[in-house]
PDB file of C-alpha atoms in Angstrom:
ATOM      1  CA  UNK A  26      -0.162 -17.614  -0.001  1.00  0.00           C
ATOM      2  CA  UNK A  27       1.963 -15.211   0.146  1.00  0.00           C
ATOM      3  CA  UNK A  28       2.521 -13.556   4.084  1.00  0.00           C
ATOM      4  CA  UNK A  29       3.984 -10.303   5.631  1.00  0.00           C
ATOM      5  CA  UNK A  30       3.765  -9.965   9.549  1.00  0.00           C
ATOM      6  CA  UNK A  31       4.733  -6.796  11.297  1.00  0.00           C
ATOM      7  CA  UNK A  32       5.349  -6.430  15.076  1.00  0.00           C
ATOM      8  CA  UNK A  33       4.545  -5.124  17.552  1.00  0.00           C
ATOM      9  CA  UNK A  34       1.222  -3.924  16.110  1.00  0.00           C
ATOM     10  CA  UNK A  35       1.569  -0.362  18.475  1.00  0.00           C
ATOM     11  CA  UNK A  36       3.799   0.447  20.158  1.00  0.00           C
ATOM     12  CA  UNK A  37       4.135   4.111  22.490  1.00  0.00           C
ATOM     13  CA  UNK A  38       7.360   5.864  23.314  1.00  0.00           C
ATOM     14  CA  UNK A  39       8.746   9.241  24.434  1.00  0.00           C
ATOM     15  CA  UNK A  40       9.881  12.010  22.522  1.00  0.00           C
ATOM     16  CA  UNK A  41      13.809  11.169  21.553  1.00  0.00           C
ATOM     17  CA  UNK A  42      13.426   7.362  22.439  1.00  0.00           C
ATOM     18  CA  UNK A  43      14.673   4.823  19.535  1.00  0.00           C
ATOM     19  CA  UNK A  44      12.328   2.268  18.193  1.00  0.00           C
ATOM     20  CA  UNK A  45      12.809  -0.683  15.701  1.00  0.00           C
ATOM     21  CA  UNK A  46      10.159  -1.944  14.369  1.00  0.00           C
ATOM     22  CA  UNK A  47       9.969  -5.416  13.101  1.00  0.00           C
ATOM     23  CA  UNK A  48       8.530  -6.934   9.937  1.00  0.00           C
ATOM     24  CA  UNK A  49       8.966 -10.777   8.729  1.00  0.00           C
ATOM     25  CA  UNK A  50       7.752 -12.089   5.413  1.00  0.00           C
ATOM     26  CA  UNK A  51       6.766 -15.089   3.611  1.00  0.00           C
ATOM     27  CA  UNK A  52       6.918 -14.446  -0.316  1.00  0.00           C
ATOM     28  CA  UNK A  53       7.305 -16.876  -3.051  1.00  0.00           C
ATOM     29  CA  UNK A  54      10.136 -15.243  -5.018  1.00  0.00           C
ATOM     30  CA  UNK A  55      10.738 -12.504  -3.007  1.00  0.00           C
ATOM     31  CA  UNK A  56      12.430  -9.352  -4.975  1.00  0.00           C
ATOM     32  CA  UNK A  57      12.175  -6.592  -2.932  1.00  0.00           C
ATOM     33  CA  UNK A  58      10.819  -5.464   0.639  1.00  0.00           C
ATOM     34  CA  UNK A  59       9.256  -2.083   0.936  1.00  0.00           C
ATOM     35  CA  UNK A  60       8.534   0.206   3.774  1.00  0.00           C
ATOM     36  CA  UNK A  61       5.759   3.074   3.997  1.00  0.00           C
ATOM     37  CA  UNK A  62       4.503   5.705   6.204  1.00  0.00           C
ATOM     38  CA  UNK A  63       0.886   6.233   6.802  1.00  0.00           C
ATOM     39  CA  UNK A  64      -0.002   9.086   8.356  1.00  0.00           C
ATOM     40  CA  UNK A  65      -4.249  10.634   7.925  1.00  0.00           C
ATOM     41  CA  UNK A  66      -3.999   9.880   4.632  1.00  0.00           C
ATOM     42  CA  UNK A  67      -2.195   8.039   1.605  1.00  0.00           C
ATOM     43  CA  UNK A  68       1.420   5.618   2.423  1.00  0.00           C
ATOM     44  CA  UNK A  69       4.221   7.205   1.270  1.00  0.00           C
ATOM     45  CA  UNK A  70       7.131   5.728   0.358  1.00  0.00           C
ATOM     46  CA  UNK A  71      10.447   5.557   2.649  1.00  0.00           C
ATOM     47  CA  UNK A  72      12.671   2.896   1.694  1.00  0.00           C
ATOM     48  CA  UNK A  73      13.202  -0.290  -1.230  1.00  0.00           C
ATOM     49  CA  UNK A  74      15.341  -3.109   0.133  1.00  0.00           C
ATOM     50  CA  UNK A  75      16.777  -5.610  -1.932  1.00  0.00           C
ATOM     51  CA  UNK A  76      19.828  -6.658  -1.398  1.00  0.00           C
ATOM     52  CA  UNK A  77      20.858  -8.011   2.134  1.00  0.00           C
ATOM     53  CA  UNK A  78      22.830  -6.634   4.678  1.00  0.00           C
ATOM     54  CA  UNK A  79      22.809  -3.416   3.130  1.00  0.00           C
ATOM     55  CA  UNK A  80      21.775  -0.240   4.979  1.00  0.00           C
ATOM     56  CA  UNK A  81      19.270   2.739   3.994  1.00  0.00           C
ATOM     57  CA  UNK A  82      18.974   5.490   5.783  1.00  0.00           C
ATOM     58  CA  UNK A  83      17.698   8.645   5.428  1.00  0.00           C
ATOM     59  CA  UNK A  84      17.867  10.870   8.447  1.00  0.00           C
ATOM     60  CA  UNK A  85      16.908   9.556  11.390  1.00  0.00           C
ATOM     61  CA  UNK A  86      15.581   6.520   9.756  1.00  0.00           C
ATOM     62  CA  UNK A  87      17.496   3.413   8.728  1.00  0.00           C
ATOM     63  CA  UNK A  88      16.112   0.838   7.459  1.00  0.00           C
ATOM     64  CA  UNK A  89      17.808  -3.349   6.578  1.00  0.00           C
ATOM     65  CA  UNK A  90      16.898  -6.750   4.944  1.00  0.00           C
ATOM     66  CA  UNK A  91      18.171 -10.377   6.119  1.00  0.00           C
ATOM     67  CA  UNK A  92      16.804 -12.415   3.091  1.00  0.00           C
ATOM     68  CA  UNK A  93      18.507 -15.648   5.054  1.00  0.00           C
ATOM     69  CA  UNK A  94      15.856 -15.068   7.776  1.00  0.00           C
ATOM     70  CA  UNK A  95      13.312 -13.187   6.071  1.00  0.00           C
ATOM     71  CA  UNK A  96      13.316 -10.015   8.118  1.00  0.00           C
ATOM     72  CA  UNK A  97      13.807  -6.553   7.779  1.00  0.00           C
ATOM     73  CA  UNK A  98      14.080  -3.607  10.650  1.00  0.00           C
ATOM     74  CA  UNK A  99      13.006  -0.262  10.615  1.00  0.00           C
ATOM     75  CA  UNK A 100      14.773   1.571  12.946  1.00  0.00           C
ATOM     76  CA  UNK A 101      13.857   5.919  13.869  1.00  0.00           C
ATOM     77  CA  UNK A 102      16.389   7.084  16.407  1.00  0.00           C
ATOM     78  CA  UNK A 103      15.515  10.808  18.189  1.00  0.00           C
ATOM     79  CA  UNK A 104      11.798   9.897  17.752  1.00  0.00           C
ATOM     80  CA  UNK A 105       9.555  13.027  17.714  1.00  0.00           C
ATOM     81  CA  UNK A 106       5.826  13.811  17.543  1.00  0.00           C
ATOM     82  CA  UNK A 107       5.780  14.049  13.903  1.00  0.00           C
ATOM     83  CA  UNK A 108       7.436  10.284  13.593  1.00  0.00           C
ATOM     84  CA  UNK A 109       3.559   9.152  14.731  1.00  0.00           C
ATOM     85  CA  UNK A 110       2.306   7.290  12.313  1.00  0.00           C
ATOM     86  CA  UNK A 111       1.541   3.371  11.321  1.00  0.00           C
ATOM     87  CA  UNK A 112       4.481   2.102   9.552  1.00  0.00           C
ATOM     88  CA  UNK A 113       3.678  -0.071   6.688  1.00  0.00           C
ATOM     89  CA  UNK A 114       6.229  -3.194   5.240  1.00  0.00           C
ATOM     90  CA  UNK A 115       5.372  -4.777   2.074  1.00  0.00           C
ATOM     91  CA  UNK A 116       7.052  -7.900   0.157  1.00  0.00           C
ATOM     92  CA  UNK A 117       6.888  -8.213  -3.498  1.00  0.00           C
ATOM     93  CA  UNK A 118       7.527 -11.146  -5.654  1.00  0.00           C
ATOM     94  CA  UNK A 119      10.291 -11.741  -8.270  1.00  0.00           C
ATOM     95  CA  UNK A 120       8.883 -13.094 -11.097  1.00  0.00           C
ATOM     96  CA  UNK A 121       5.646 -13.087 -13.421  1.00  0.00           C
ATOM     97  CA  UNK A 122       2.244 -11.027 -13.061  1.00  0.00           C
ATOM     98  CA  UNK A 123       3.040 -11.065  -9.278  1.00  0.00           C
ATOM     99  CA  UNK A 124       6.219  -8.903  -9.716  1.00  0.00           C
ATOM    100  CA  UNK A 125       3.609  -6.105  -9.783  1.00  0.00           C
ATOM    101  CA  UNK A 126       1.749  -7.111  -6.703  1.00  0.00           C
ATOM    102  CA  UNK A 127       2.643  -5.781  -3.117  1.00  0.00           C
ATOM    103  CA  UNK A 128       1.422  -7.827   0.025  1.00  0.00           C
ATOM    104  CA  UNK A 129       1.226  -5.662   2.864  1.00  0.00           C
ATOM    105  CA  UNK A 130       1.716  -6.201   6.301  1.00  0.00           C
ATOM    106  CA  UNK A 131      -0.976  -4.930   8.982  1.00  0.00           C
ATOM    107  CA  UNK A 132       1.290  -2.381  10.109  1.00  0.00           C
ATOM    108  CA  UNK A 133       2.782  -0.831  13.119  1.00  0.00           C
ATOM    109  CA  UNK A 134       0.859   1.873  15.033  1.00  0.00           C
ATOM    110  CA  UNK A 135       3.710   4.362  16.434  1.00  0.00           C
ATOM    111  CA  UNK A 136       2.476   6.746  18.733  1.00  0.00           C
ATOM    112  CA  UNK A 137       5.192   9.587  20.307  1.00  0.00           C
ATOM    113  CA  UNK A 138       4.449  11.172  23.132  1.00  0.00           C
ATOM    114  CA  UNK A 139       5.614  14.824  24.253  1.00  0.00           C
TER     115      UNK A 139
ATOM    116  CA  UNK B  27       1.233  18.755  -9.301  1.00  0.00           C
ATOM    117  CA  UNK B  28      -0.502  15.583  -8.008  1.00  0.00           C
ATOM    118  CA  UNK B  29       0.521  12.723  -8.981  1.00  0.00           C
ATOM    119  CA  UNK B  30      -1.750  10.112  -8.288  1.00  0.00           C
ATOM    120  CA  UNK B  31      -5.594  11.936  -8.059  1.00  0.00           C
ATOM    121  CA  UNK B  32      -8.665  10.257  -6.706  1.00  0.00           C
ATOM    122  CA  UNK B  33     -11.906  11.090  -6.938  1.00  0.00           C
ATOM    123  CA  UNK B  34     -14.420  11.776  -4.652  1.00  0.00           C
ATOM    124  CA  UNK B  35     -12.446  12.038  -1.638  1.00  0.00           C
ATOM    125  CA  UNK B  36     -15.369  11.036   0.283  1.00  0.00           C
ATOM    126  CA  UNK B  37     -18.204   8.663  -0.819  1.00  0.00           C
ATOM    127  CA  UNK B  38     -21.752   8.090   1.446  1.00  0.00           C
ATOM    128  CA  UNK B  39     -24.280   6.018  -0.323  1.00  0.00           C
ATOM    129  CA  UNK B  40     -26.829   3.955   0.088  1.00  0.00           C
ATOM    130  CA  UNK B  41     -27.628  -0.421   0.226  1.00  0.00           C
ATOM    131  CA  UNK B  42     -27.771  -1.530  -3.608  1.00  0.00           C
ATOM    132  CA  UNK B  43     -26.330   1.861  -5.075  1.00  0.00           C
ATOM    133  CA  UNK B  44     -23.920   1.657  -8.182  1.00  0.00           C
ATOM    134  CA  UNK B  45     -20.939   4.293  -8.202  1.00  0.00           C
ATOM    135  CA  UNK B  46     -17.469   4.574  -9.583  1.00  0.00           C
ATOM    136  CA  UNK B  47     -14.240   5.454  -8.302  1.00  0.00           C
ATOM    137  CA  UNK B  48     -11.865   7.674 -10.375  1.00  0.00           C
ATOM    138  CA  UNK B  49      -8.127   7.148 -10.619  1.00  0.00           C
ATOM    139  CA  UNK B  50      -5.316   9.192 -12.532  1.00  0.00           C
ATOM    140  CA  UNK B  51      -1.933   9.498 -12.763  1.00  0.00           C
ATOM    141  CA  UNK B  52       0.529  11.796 -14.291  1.00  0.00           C
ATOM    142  CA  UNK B  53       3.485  10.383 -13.717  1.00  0.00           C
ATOM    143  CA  UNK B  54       3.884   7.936 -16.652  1.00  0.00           C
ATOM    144  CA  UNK B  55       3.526   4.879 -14.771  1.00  0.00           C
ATOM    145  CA  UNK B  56       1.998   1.860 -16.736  1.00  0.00           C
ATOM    146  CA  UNK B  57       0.858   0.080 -13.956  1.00  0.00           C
ATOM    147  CA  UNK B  58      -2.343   0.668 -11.610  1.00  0.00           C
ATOM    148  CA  UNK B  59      -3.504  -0.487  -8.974  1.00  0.00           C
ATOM    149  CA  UNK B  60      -6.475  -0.341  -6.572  1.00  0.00           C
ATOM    150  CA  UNK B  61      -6.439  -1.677  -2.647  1.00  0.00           C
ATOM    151  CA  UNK B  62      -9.107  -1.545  -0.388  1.00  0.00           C
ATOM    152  CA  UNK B  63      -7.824  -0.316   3.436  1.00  0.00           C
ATOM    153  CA  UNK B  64     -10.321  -1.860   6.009  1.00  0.00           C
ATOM    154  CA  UNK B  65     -11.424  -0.498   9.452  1.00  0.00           C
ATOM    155  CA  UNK B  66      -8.404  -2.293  11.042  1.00  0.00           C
ATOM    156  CA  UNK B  67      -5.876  -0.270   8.756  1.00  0.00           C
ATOM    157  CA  UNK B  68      -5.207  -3.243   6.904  1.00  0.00           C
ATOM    158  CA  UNK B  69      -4.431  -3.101   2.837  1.00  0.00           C
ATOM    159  CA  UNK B  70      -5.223  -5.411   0.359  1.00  0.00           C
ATOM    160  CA  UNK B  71      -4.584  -5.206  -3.407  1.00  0.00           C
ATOM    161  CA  UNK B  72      -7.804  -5.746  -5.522  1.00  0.00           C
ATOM    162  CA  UNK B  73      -6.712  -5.115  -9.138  1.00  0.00           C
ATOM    163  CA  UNK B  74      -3.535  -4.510 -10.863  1.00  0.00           C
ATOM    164  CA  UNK B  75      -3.509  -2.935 -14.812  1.00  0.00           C
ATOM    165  CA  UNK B  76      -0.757  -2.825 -16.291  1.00  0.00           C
ATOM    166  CA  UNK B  77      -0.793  -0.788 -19.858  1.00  0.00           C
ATOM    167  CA  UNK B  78      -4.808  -1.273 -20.000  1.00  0.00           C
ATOM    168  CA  UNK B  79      -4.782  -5.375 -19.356  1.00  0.00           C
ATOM    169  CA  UNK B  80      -5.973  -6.789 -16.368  1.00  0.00           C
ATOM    170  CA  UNK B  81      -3.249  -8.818 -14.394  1.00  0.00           C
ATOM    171  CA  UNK B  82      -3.910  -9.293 -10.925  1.00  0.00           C
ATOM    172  CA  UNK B  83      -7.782  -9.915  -9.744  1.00  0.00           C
ATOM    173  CA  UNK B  84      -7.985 -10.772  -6.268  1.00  0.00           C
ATOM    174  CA  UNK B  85     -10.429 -12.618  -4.849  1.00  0.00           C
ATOM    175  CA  UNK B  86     -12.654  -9.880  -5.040  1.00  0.00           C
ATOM    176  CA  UNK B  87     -16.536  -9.995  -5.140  1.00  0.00           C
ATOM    177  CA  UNK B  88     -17.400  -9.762  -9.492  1.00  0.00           C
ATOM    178  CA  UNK B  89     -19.786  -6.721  -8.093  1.00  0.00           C
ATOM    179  CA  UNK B  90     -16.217  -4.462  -8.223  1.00  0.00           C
ATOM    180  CA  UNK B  91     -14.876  -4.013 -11.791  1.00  0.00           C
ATOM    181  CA  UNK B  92     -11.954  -1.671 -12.881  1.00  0.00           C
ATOM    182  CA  UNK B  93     -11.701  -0.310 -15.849  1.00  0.00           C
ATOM    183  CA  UNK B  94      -9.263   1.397 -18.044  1.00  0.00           C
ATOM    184  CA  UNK B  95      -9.690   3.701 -20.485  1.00  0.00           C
ATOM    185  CA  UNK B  96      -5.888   4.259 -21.057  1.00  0.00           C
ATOM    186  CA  UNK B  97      -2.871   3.940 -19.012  1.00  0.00           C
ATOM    187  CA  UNK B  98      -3.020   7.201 -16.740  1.00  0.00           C
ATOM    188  CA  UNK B  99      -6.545   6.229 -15.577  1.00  0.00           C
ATOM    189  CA  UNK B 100      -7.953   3.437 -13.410  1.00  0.00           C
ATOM    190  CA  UNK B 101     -11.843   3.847 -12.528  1.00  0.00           C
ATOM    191  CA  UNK B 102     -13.331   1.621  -9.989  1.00  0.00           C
ATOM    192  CA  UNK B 103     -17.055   1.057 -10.718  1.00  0.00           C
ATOM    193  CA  UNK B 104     -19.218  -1.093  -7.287  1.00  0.00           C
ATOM    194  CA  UNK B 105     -22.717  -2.564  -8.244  1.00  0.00           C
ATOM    195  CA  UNK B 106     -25.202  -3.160  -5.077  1.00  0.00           C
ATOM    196  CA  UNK B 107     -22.971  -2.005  -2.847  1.00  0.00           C
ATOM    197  CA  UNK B 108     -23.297  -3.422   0.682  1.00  0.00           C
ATOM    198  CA  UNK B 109     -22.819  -2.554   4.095  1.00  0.00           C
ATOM    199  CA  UNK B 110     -18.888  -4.169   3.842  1.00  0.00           C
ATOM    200  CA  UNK B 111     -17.831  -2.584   1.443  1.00  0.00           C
ATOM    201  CA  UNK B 112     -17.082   0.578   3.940  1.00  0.00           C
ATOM    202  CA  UNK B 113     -13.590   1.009   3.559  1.00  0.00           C
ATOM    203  CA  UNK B 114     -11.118   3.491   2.254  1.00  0.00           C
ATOM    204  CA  UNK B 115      -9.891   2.477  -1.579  1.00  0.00           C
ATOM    205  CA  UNK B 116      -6.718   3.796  -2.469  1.00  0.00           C
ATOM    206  CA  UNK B 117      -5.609   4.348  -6.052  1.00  0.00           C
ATOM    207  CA  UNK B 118      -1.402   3.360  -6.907  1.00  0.00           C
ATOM    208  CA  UNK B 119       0.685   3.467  -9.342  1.00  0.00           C
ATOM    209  CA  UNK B 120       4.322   2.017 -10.436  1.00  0.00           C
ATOM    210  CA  UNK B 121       6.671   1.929 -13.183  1.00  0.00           C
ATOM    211  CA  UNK B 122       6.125  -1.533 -13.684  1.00  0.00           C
ATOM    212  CA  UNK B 123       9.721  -2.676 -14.594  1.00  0.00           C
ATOM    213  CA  UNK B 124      10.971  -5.207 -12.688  1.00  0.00           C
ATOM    214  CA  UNK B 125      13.285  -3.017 -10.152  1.00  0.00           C
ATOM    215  CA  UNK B 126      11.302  -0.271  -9.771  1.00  0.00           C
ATOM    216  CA  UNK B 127       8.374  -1.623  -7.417  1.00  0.00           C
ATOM    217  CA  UNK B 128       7.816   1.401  -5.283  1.00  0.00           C
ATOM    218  CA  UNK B 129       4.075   2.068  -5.429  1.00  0.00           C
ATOM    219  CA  UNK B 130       2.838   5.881  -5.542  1.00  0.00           C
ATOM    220  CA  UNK B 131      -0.743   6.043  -3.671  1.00  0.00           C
ATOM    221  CA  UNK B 132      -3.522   8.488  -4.452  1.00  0.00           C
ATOM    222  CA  UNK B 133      -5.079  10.213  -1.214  1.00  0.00           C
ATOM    223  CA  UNK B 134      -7.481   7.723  -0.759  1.00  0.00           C
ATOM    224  CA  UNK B 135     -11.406   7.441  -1.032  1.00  0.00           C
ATOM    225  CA  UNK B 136     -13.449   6.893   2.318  1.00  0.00           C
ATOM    226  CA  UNK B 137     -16.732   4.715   1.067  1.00  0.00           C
ATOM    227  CA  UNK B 138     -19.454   4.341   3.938  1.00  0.00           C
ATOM    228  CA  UNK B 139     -22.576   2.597   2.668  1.00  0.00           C
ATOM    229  CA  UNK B 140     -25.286   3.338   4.767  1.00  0.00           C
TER     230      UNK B 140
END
């Protein structure tokens, strides 16, 4: 069965403190590695990671993929209240009816304090 | 605008009640989904439709059944709905092609069977 593990499951910082949060997965033909935001409501997409090695980023938020070790890093630098949230990583399989399916991690609960 | 649209928002029923879900999308996606996010935050897909067929069914209890009148919709219908099925059931959607896995999620339904 497939397997996505995030840590640490919360974690509480300052305002303009750096975090990485961790997320290692298990999937049976992995393709791609996915990372969402949660806030009240719906995820929403931040980054797809595919290839390894390879950095995203999109403002203060980079994001990379080791498919040797099975591990990807979400990294916010300059954290600020709005960055609260619970950080979601998802795997997603290469092949067949699975290479619809998303298995999600529990998630990281971010909290930033003033 | 919305992309992905749920309805209702919020759902309080009673033991043994039968009701439905809706799900559309405008975005020309042919692939749905629907995951159910428990009290611990954590999601896990249920069904996955891609162009109208059925291709993923979770282990999921045969009370739950999706149903798809066309592409852009995805209705969830519960029979005899129990005390654990509480949760909050999010409607997605994807492209479905193999590189494009990124999931769009509707805002979410909270259930609470009383």
């Amino acid at each position: 069965e497939d397997k996505v593990v995030q840590s640490p499951l919360s974690l509480v910082v300052h305002e303009g403190d750096t975090v990485t949060l961790n997320c290692s997965y298990e999937v049976t033909n992995f393709r791609s590695l996915l990372w969402y935001k949660q806030e009240k409501k719906a995820p929403t997409f931040l980054f797809m990671l595919t290839s390894s090695g390879i950095e995203k980023k999109s403002g203060r938020l980079s994001s990379i993929l080791d498919k040797k070790e099975l591990f990807s890093i979400l990294n916010i630098t300059a954290t600020q209240t709005g960055d609260s949230a619970i950080y979601l990583c998802a795997g997603t399989p290469e092949k067949g009816a699975g290479s619809y399916q998303l298995t999600f991690g529990k998630g990281t609960k971010l909290s930033v304090i003033p | 605008d919305t992309a992905v649209s749920q309805t209702p928002k919020y759902l309080v029923t009673q033991m043994g009640n039968d009701k439905s879900i809706k799900c559309e999308q405008n975005l020309g996606h042919d692939t749905m989904y629907w995951y159910k996010q428990d009290s611990k935050k954590f999601l896990k897909i249920m069904f996955s439709y891609n162009n109208k067929e059925l291709i993923i069914n979770e282990t999921v209890p045969n009370r739950f059944s999706p149903k798809s009148p066309d592409k852009a919709h995805l209705n969830l219908h519960i029979n005899s709905l129990e005390l654990g099925d509480s949760a909050v059931y999010f409607c997605a959607s994807s492209q479905g092609r193999r590189d494009l896995n990124e999931q769009f999620f509707g805002p979410g339904t909270r259930l609470t069977v009383l």
